[in-house]
Short mmCIF file of C-alpha atoms in Angstrom, two decimals:
data_model
loop_
_atom_site.label_atom_id
_atom_site.label_comp_id
_atom_site.label_asym_id
_atom_site.label_seq_id
_atom_site.Cartn_x
_atom_site.Cartn_y
_atom_site.Cartn_z
CA UNK A 30 -40.49 114.09 -31.03
CA UNK A 31 -43.05 116.66 -30.03
CA UNK A 32 -43.19 120.44 -29.97
CA UNK A 33 -44.75 122.88 -27.56
CA UNK A 34 -47.58 125.20 -28.58
CA UNK A 35 -45.23 128.15 -29.06
CA UNK A 36 -42.96 126.33 -31.42
CA UNK A 37 -45.90 124.96 -33.34
CA UNK A 38 -47.14 128.44 -34.06
CA UNK A 39 -43.84 129.19 -35.75
CA UNK A 40 -42.98 128.31 -39.29
CA UNK A 41 -40.35 125.80 -38.29
CA UNK A 42 -38.29 123.45 -40.39
CA UNK A 43 -37.72 120.10 -38.68
CA UNK A 44 -34.15 119.01 -38.41
CA UNK A 45 -32.87 115.59 -37.56
CA UNK A 46 -30.97 114.99 -34.35
CA UNK A 47 -27.76 113.04 -34.88
CA UNK A 48 -27.80 109.61 -33.27
CA UNK A 49 -25.51 108.88 -30.36
CA UNK A 50 -22.38 107.14 -31.60
CA UNK A 51 -19.70 105.34 -29.71
CA UNK A 52 -16.13 106.56 -30.09
CA UNK A 53 -14.54 104.04 -27.78
CA UNK A 54 -14.39 100.29 -27.63
CA UNK A 55 -17.39 98.62 -26.03
CA UNK A 56 -16.93 96.99 -22.65
CA UNK A 57 -17.33 93.25 -22.22
CA UNK A 58 -20.98 92.30 -22.61
CA UNK A 59 -23.10 89.86 -20.68
CA UNK A 60 -23.52 86.74 -22.79
CA UNK A 61 -26.49 84.49 -23.10
CA UNK A 62 -25.93 80.71 -23.14
CA UNK A 63 -26.63 80.53 -26.87
CA UNK A 64 -24.91 83.69 -28.08
CA UNK A 65 -21.38 84.69 -28.92
CA UNK A 66 -19.94 88.11 -29.61
CA UNK A 67 -16.99 88.87 -31.82
CA UNK A 68 -14.50 91.31 -30.37
CA UNK A 69 -12.57 93.94 -32.27
CA UNK A 70 -10.88 97.26 -31.72
CA UNK A 71 -13.25 99.07 -34.05
CA UNK A 72 -15.41 101.98 -32.94
CA UNK A 73 -18.49 99.76 -32.70
CA UNK A 74 -17.52 96.09 -32.30
CA UNK A 75 -19.85 93.78 -34.26
CA UNK A 76 -22.03 91.27 -32.45
CA UNK A 77 -22.94 87.97 -34.06
CA UNK A 78 -26.55 86.93 -34.32
CA UNK A 79 -27.84 84.28 -31.97
CA UNK A 80 -27.85 80.76 -33.45
CA UNK A 81 -30.12 77.89 -32.55
CA UNK A 82 -28.56 74.61 -31.55
CA UNK A 83 -30.56 72.63 -34.08
CA UNK A 84 -28.51 73.62 -37.10
CA UNK A 85 -27.79 77.32 -36.90
CA UNK A 86 -31.24 78.58 -37.85
CA UNK A 87 -32.13 82.20 -37.20
CA UNK A 88 -35.79 82.55 -36.26
CA UNK A 89 -37.81 85.01 -34.22
CA UNK A 90 -40.32 83.27 -31.97
CA UNK A 91 -43.58 84.89 -30.92
CA UNK A 92 -42.37 84.92 -27.32
CA UNK A 93 -39.16 86.70 -28.29
CA UNK A 94 -40.99 89.23 -30.46
CA UNK A 95 -43.53 90.10 -27.78
CA UNK A 96 -40.77 90.37 -25.20
CA UNK A 97 -39.63 93.63 -26.84
CA UNK A 98 -42.81 95.41 -25.75
CA UNK A 99 -45.82 94.37 -27.84
CA UNK A 100 -48.76 91.98 -27.75
CA UNK A 101 -49.07 91.83 -31.53
CA UNK A 102 -48.37 88.76 -33.65
CA UNK A 103 -44.98 88.56 -35.31
CA UNK A 104 -45.23 90.69 -38.47
CA UNK A 105 -45.19 88.41 -41.51
CA UNK A 106 -42.79 90.58 -43.52
CA UNK A 107 -40.32 90.74 -40.63
CA UNK A 108 -40.31 86.95 -40.35
CA UNK A 109 -39.75 86.64 -44.10
CA UNK A 110 -36.74 88.96 -44.05
CA UNK A 111 -35.21 87.13 -41.10
CA UNK A 112 -35.43 83.89 -43.10
CA UNK A 113 -33.99 85.63 -46.18
CA UNK A 114 -31.01 86.77 -44.13
CA UNK A 115 -30.48 83.20 -42.99
CA UNK A 116 -30.45 81.89 -46.56
CA UNK A 117 -28.17 84.71 -47.74
CA UNK A 118 -25.74 83.75 -45.01
CA UNK A 119 -25.61 80.25 -46.42
CA UNK A 120 -25.43 81.36 -50.05
CA UNK A 121 -22.62 83.87 -49.48
CA UNK A 122 -20.84 81.65 -46.96
CA UNK A 123 -20.46 84.76 -44.81
CA UNK A 124 -21.60 85.06 -41.22
CA UNK A 125 -23.97 87.83 -40.16
CA UNK A 126 -22.50 90.31 -37.71
CA UNK A 127 -24.11 93.37 -36.22
CA UNK A 128 -22.84 96.49 -34.52
CA UNK A 129 -23.22 100.22 -34.14
CA UNK A 130 -26.40 102.18 -33.61
CA UNK A 131 -29.46 99.98 -34.06
CA UNK A 132 -27.55 96.73 -34.58
CA UNK A 133 -26.57 97.45 -38.19
CA UNK A 134 -25.14 94.73 -40.40
CA UNK A 135 -21.38 94.86 -40.79
CA UNK A 136 -18.58 93.24 -42.74
CA UNK A 137 -18.62 91.32 -46.04
CA UNK A 138 -22.12 90.05 -45.43
CA UNK A 139 -23.40 93.64 -45.30
CA UNK A 140 -21.95 94.40 -48.74
CA UNK A 141 -23.67 91.42 -50.33
CA UNK A 142 -26.92 91.94 -48.43
CA UNK A 143 -27.01 95.61 -49.43
CA UNK A 144 -26.92 94.65 -53.11
CA UNK A 145 -29.67 92.11 -52.56
CA UNK A 146 -32.02 94.36 -50.61
CA UNK A 147 -31.52 97.33 -52.94
CA UNK A 148 -32.47 95.18 -55.90
CA UNK A 149 -35.53 93.90 -54.04
CA UNK A 150 -36.54 97.43 -53.05
CA UNK A 151 -36.21 98.77 -56.60
CA UNK A 152 -38.30 95.92 -57.95
CA UNK A 153 -41.22 96.95 -55.74
CA UNK A 154 -43.18 99.40 -57.85
CA UNK A 155 -45.78 100.13 -55.21
CA UNK A 156 -44.80 102.79 -52.65
CA UNK A 157 -46.74 101.03 -49.92
CA UNK A 158 -44.83 97.81 -50.48
CA UNK A 159 -41.57 99.73 -50.47
CA UNK A 160 -42.43 101.26 -47.09
CA UNK A 161 -43.39 97.90 -45.64
CA UNK A 162 -40.18 96.33 -46.92
CA UNK A 163 -38.05 99.17 -45.56
CA UNK A 164 -39.70 99.03 -42.13
CA UNK A 165 -39.57 95.25 -41.89
CA UNK A 166 -35.89 95.11 -42.87
CA UNK A 167 -34.97 97.75 -40.29
CA UNK A 168 -36.79 95.85 -37.58
CA UNK A 169 -35.48 92.42 -38.60
CA UNK A 170 -31.85 93.61 -38.44
CA UNK A 171 -32.40 95.32 -35.11
CA UNK A 172 -34.01 92.21 -33.65
CA UNK A 173 -31.13 89.96 -34.71
CA UNK A 174 -28.44 92.48 -33.81
CA UNK A 175 -29.84 93.07 -30.32
CA UNK A 176 -30.16 89.43 -29.26
CA UNK A 177 -28.21 88.67 -26.13
CA UNK A 178 -27.01 92.28 -26.03
CA UNK A 179 -30.00 94.44 -25.11
CA UNK A 180 -32.46 93.87 -22.28
CA UNK A 181 -35.84 93.23 -23.90
CA UNK A 182 -37.77 95.38 -21.45
CA UNK A 183 -35.66 98.54 -21.14
CA UNK A 184 -33.70 98.28 -24.44
CA UNK A 185 -30.43 99.01 -22.68
CA UNK A 186 -27.28 96.91 -22.84
CA UNK A 187 -27.61 94.08 -20.35
CA UNK A 188 -24.87 95.48 -18.11
CA UNK A 189 -26.84 98.76 -17.92
CA UNK A 190 -30.30 97.24 -17.36
CA UNK A 191 -32.51 99.62 -15.37
CA UNK A 192 -35.64 97.46 -15.03
CA UNK A 193 -35.27 96.92 -11.28
CA UNK A 194 -35.43 100.70 -10.74
CA UNK A 195 -38.60 101.35 -12.75
CA UNK A 196 -41.74 101.35 -10.59
CA UNK A 197 -44.91 100.25 -12.47
CA UNK A 198 -48.04 102.38 -12.14
CA UNK A 199 -51.60 101.86 -13.34
CA UNK A 200 -52.75 104.38 -15.94
CA UNK A 201 -56.31 105.63 -15.55
CA UNK A 202 -58.47 103.32 -17.65
CA UNK A 203 -60.03 106.25 -19.55
CA UNK A 204 -56.74 106.92 -21.39
CA UNK A 205 -54.73 104.83 -23.82
CA UNK A 206 -51.41 105.84 -25.35
CA UNK A 207 -50.32 104.73 -28.82
CA UNK A 208 -46.58 104.93 -29.43
CA UNK A 209 -46.40 105.42 -33.21
CA UNK A 210 -42.71 104.65 -33.59
CA UNK A 211 -40.41 104.92 -36.59
CA UNK A 212 -38.43 101.69 -37.26
CA UNK A 213 -35.16 103.57 -36.80
CA UNK A 214 -36.19 104.35 -33.23
CA UNK A 215 -37.08 100.73 -32.48
CA UNK A 216 -34.65 99.30 -29.88
CA UNK A 217 -32.70 102.55 -29.59
CA UNK A 218 -31.22 102.69 -26.12
CA UNK A 219 -32.01 106.39 -25.63
CA UNK A 220 -35.59 106.03 -26.85
CA UNK A 221 -38.03 107.31 -24.20
CA UNK A 222 -41.33 106.04 -25.62
CA UNK A 223 -40.52 102.57 -24.28
CA UNK A 224 -40.84 103.96 -20.75
CA UNK A 225 -44.60 104.29 -21.13
CA UNK A 226 -45.24 100.58 -21.44
CA UNK A 227 -42.56 99.85 -18.87
CA UNK A 228 -44.52 101.96 -16.40
CA UNK A 229 -48.13 101.48 -17.55
CA UNK A 230 -47.98 98.13 -19.38
CA UNK A 231 -48.43 97.22 -23.04
CA UNK A 232 -52.23 97.41 -22.91
CA UNK A 233 -52.26 101.01 -21.69
CA UNK A 234 -49.31 102.14 -23.86
CA UNK A 235 -49.37 100.24 -27.14
CA UNK A 236 -46.47 100.10 -29.60
CA UNK A 237 -47.39 100.71 -33.25
CA UNK A 238 -44.48 100.55 -35.68
CA UNK A 239 -44.64 102.80 -38.74
CA UNK A 240 -44.98 100.77 -41.94
CA UNK A 241 -45.81 97.48 -40.19
CA UNK A 242 -49.21 96.48 -41.55
CA UNK A 243 -50.23 94.32 -38.58
CA UNK A 244 -49.51 97.09 -36.08
CA UNK A 245 -51.21 99.84 -38.04
CA UNK A 246 -54.25 97.67 -38.63
CA UNK A 247 -54.62 97.01 -34.90
CA UNK A 248 -54.37 100.73 -34.13
CA UNK A 249 -56.83 101.89 -36.77
CA UNK A 250 -59.34 99.16 -36.01
CA UNK A 251 -59.34 100.44 -32.44
CA UNK A 252 -59.78 104.02 -33.61
CA UNK A 253 -62.67 103.02 -35.85
CA UNK A 254 -64.48 101.58 -32.84
CA UNK A 255 -63.60 104.53 -30.62
CA UNK A 256 -64.72 107.17 -33.11
CA UNK A 257 -62.89 110.28 -34.28
CA UNK A 258 -64.00 112.30 -31.23
CA UNK A 259 -61.96 109.99 -28.99
CA UNK A 260 -58.68 110.09 -30.95
CA UNK A 261 -56.05 112.81 -30.53
CA UNK A 262 -52.55 113.24 -31.92
CA UNK A 263 -49.79 115.02 -29.99
CA UNK A 264 -48.01 116.31 -33.06
CA UNK A 265 -48.36 120.05 -33.61
CA UNK A 266 -47.95 120.89 -37.28
CA UNK A 267 -48.14 124.26 -39.00
CA UNK A 268 -50.50 122.85 -41.63
CA UNK A 269 -52.92 121.32 -39.13
CA UNK A 270 -55.17 123.11 -36.63
CA UNK A 271 -54.33 122.38 -33.00
CA UNK A 272 -55.85 123.12 -29.63
CA UNK A 273 -54.37 123.37 -26.18
CA UNK A 274 -55.31 120.62 -23.75
CA UNK A 275 -57.33 123.07 -21.68
CA UNK A 276 -59.35 124.18 -24.71
CA UNK A 277 -59.89 120.63 -25.96
CA UNK A 278 -61.05 118.94 -22.77
CA UNK A 279 -62.26 121.58 -20.30
CA UNK A 280 -65.81 121.31 -21.64
CA UNK A 281 -65.56 117.57 -22.26
CA UNK A 282 -68.35 115.56 -20.65
CA UNK A 283 -66.69 112.66 -18.90
CA UNK A 284 -69.79 110.92 -17.65
CA UNK A 285 -69.45 108.22 -20.29
CA UNK A 286 -65.81 107.68 -19.37
CA UNK A 287 -66.53 106.73 -15.77
CA UNK A 288 -66.58 103.00 -16.28
CA UNK A 289 -65.01 100.05 -14.42
CA UNK A 290 -61.29 99.47 -14.90
CA UNK A 291 -62.07 96.14 -16.55
CA UNK A 292 -64.17 97.73 -19.29
CA UNK A 293 -63.75 96.51 -22.85
CA UNK A 294 -65.82 99.32 -24.38
CA UNK A 295 -63.28 101.21 -26.52
CA UNK A 296 -65.82 103.98 -27.13
CA UNK A 297 -65.26 105.15 -23.55
CA UNK A 298 -61.48 105.58 -23.89
CA UNK A 299 -59.50 108.62 -25.04
CA UNK A 300 -56.78 107.49 -27.45
CA UNK A 301 -53.64 109.64 -27.67
CA UNK A 302 -51.12 109.11 -30.49
CA UNK A 303 -47.51 110.00 -29.63
CA UNK A 304 -45.31 110.18 -32.72
CA UNK A 305 -41.95 108.68 -31.78
CA UNK A 306 -39.28 109.55 -34.34
CA UNK A 307 -36.82 112.25 -35.41
CA UNK A 308 -38.24 115.51 -36.69
CA UNK A 309 -37.49 114.56 -40.29
CA UNK A 310 -39.11 111.14 -39.96
CA UNK A 311 -42.08 112.38 -37.95
CA UNK A 312 -43.28 114.56 -40.83
CA UNK A 313 -43.76 111.47 -43.02
CA UNK A 314 -45.39 109.63 -40.14
CA UNK A 315 -47.89 112.43 -39.60
CA UNK A 316 -48.75 112.47 -43.31
CA UNK A 317 -49.45 108.74 -43.12
CA UNK A 318 -51.72 109.25 -40.12
CA UNK A 319 -53.70 111.84 -42.06
CA UNK A 320 -54.00 109.49 -45.03
CA UNK A 321 -55.31 106.75 -42.77
CA UNK A 322 -57.69 109.19 -41.10
CA UNK A 323 -59.16 110.03 -44.50
CA UNK A 324 -59.74 106.34 -45.19
CA UNK A 325 -61.33 105.84 -41.77
CA UNK A 326 -63.40 109.02 -41.48
CA UNK A 327 -63.50 110.51 -44.96
CA UNK A 328 -61.27 113.48 -44.12
CA UNK A 329 -57.62 114.10 -43.29
CA UNK A 330 -58.49 116.32 -40.34
CA UNK A 331 -56.81 114.39 -37.54
CA UNK A 332 -57.50 116.15 -34.21
CA UNK A 333 -54.21 117.51 -32.84
CA UNK A 334 -53.36 119.04 -29.48
CA UNK A 335 -50.43 121.14 -28.29
CA UNK A 336 -48.76 121.17 -24.89
CA UNK A 337 -47.68 124.18 -22.86
CA UNK A 338 -44.49 122.73 -21.42
CA UNK A 339 -40.73 123.17 -21.26
CA UNK A 340 -37.68 121.09 -22.11
CA UNK A 341 -37.19 117.47 -21.09
CA UNK A 342 -34.40 116.29 -18.82
CA UNK A 343 -33.19 114.22 -21.80
CA UNK A 344 -31.94 117.44 -23.41
CA UNK A 345 -28.86 117.00 -21.23
CA UNK A 346 -27.81 113.98 -23.32
CA UNK A 347 -29.88 113.87 -26.48
CA UNK A 348 -29.84 117.00 -28.70
CA UNK A 349 -33.09 118.43 -30.02
CA UNK A 350 -33.54 121.10 -32.72
CA UNK A 351 -34.33 123.58 -29.91
CA UNK A 352 -34.66 123.58 -26.15
CA UNK A 353 -38.44 123.80 -26.11
CA UNK A 354 -39.00 120.64 -28.14
CA UNK A 355 -39.27 117.54 -26.07
CA UNK A 356 -39.00 113.77 -25.99
CA UNK A 357 -41.90 111.33 -26.18
CA UNK A 358 -42.01 110.42 -22.49
CA UNK A 359 -41.90 114.09 -21.49
CA UNK A 360 -44.82 114.77 -23.85
CA UNK A 361 -46.85 112.09 -22.05
CA UNK A 362 -45.88 113.64 -18.72
CA UNK A 363 -47.02 117.04 -19.96
CA UNK A 364 -50.33 115.71 -21.23
CA UNK A 365 -51.17 113.94 -17.97
CA UNK A 366 -50.12 116.96 -15.93
CA UNK A 367 -52.24 119.36 -17.98
CA UNK A 368 -55.26 117.06 -17.90
CA UNK A 369 -54.96 116.89 -14.11
CA UNK A 370 -55.51 120.65 -13.93
CA UNK A 371 -58.92 120.28 -15.60
CA UNK A 372 -61.64 119.78 -12.95
CA UNK A 373 -63.31 116.95 -14.86
CA UNK A 374 -60.08 114.91 -14.63
CA UNK A 375 -59.08 115.95 -11.12
CA UNK A 376 -60.13 112.74 -9.37
CA UNK A 377 -58.12 110.36 -11.58
CA UNK A 378 -54.70 111.11 -10.01
CA UNK A 379 -53.11 111.77 -13.37
CA UNK A 380 -50.44 113.84 -11.64
CA UNK A 381 -49.22 110.74 -9.80
CA UNK A 382 -49.15 108.81 -13.07
CA UNK A 383 -47.14 111.64 -14.65
CA UNK A 384 -44.70 111.46 -11.72
CA UNK A 385 -44.22 107.73 -12.31
CA UNK A 386 -43.14 108.39 -15.92
CA UNK A 387 -40.94 111.27 -14.80
CA UNK A 388 -39.22 109.01 -12.28
CA UNK A 389 -38.62 106.42 -15.01
CA UNK A 390 -37.21 109.12 -17.29
CA UNK A 391 -34.78 110.10 -14.53
CA UNK A 392 -33.72 106.46 -14.17
CA UNK A 393 -33.08 106.24 -17.93
CA UNK A 394 -31.08 109.47 -17.91
CA UNK A 395 -28.94 108.19 -15.02
CA UNK A 396 -28.34 104.85 -16.76
CA UNK A 397 -27.31 106.49 -20.03
CA UNK A 398 -25.10 108.98 -18.19
CA UNK A 399 -23.37 106.23 -16.22
CA UNK A 400 -22.70 104.32 -19.43
CA UNK A 401 -21.20 107.35 -21.14
CA UNK A 402 -18.94 108.07 -18.19
CA UNK A 403 -17.80 104.46 -18.08
CA UNK A 404 -16.98 104.59 -21.78
CA UNK A 405 -15.12 107.88 -21.49
CA UNK A 406 -17.68 109.85 -23.46
CA UNK A 407 -18.91 113.40 -22.88
CA UNK A 408 -22.16 113.88 -20.97
CA UNK A 409 -22.56 117.52 -22.04
CA UNK A 410 -25.19 118.35 -24.61
CA UNK A 411 -23.80 120.24 -27.59
CA UNK A 412 -25.48 123.58 -28.21
CA UNK A 413 -27.18 123.43 -31.62
CA UNK A 414 -29.41 126.50 -31.57
CA UNK A 415 -29.22 129.57 -29.40
CA UNK A 416 -32.70 130.79 -30.29
CA UNK A 417 -35.73 129.61 -32.16
CA UNK A 418 -36.37 131.79 -35.23
CA UNK A 419 -40.06 131.97 -36.03
#
């Protein structure tokens, strides 16, 4: 979630948007050859995890992991938790089933697994280890619960897949987006950050999961090579100084950025961090970024920029704390559009790249709307705030 410059100047209190929840029975789902889905009349029918033919093992291959939108290796802690779930299934003689928002565990297995993971979490005295365990468990469950149900590229249910309607576009090589995503937003169907790598590719828009050591190490190693002057965070915060895009880049000398599209020199690339999480979760994510900035550069002063933009089309379906706060994809659109207005960036066709993301956002909105209508759900956004009190 991101705020505009006006909201940032206010003394706001982030509030968490409620997740979308199903109130009707799911429709029949497309099945993969190796997967089965249990049916029930509950609000969110559980879906069984995919089993391998060689004895019922539950493993995440590198190919499967990277299919969800990353080039990183499979996080070690995620793999460990997947194996632990497999052994718990055998020990408890209870089959894993998943359902609801984010593929949550359900049934008797959930009760036993909750006891196990809470004991494990409490035994971890180090806060960093606790965060890594929390993040890895969230991701492991979402991976298993989404198998054979969600499309790996667009994160929508297979019957709602929108991939054929998304038109790829090359992002100017002088910019790289980093989607710093909270684990609870990973594989969410209404997540908009995923659109950036759908449109621009995983090299131009890189997923970095909060609390996953391998991902954060990749991101900060890149930032160390790029230098602090080439790293910006799109997360306005009342306790951090921010600048408008015009003020930050109008005087920027771009001579060093004019390099071939095949360049491997990270020092010539502007890195933009987009925090992808609810307002409550994003506050903790921003604090972690500042802590890492202090380790990398000796100070917590992480350069932040604000956008002068309005509401996203996603407000029609996904509530925000106020109308002038926006989704991740819309923030990227705003950044590209504002950079295009600066003469130094005028020749890079950033406006066309912004249009490509906007078109993809429209496709996502239409897909989610069609699903809601098919399931008999409301497509009207509930009014949460009439005004923004500053």
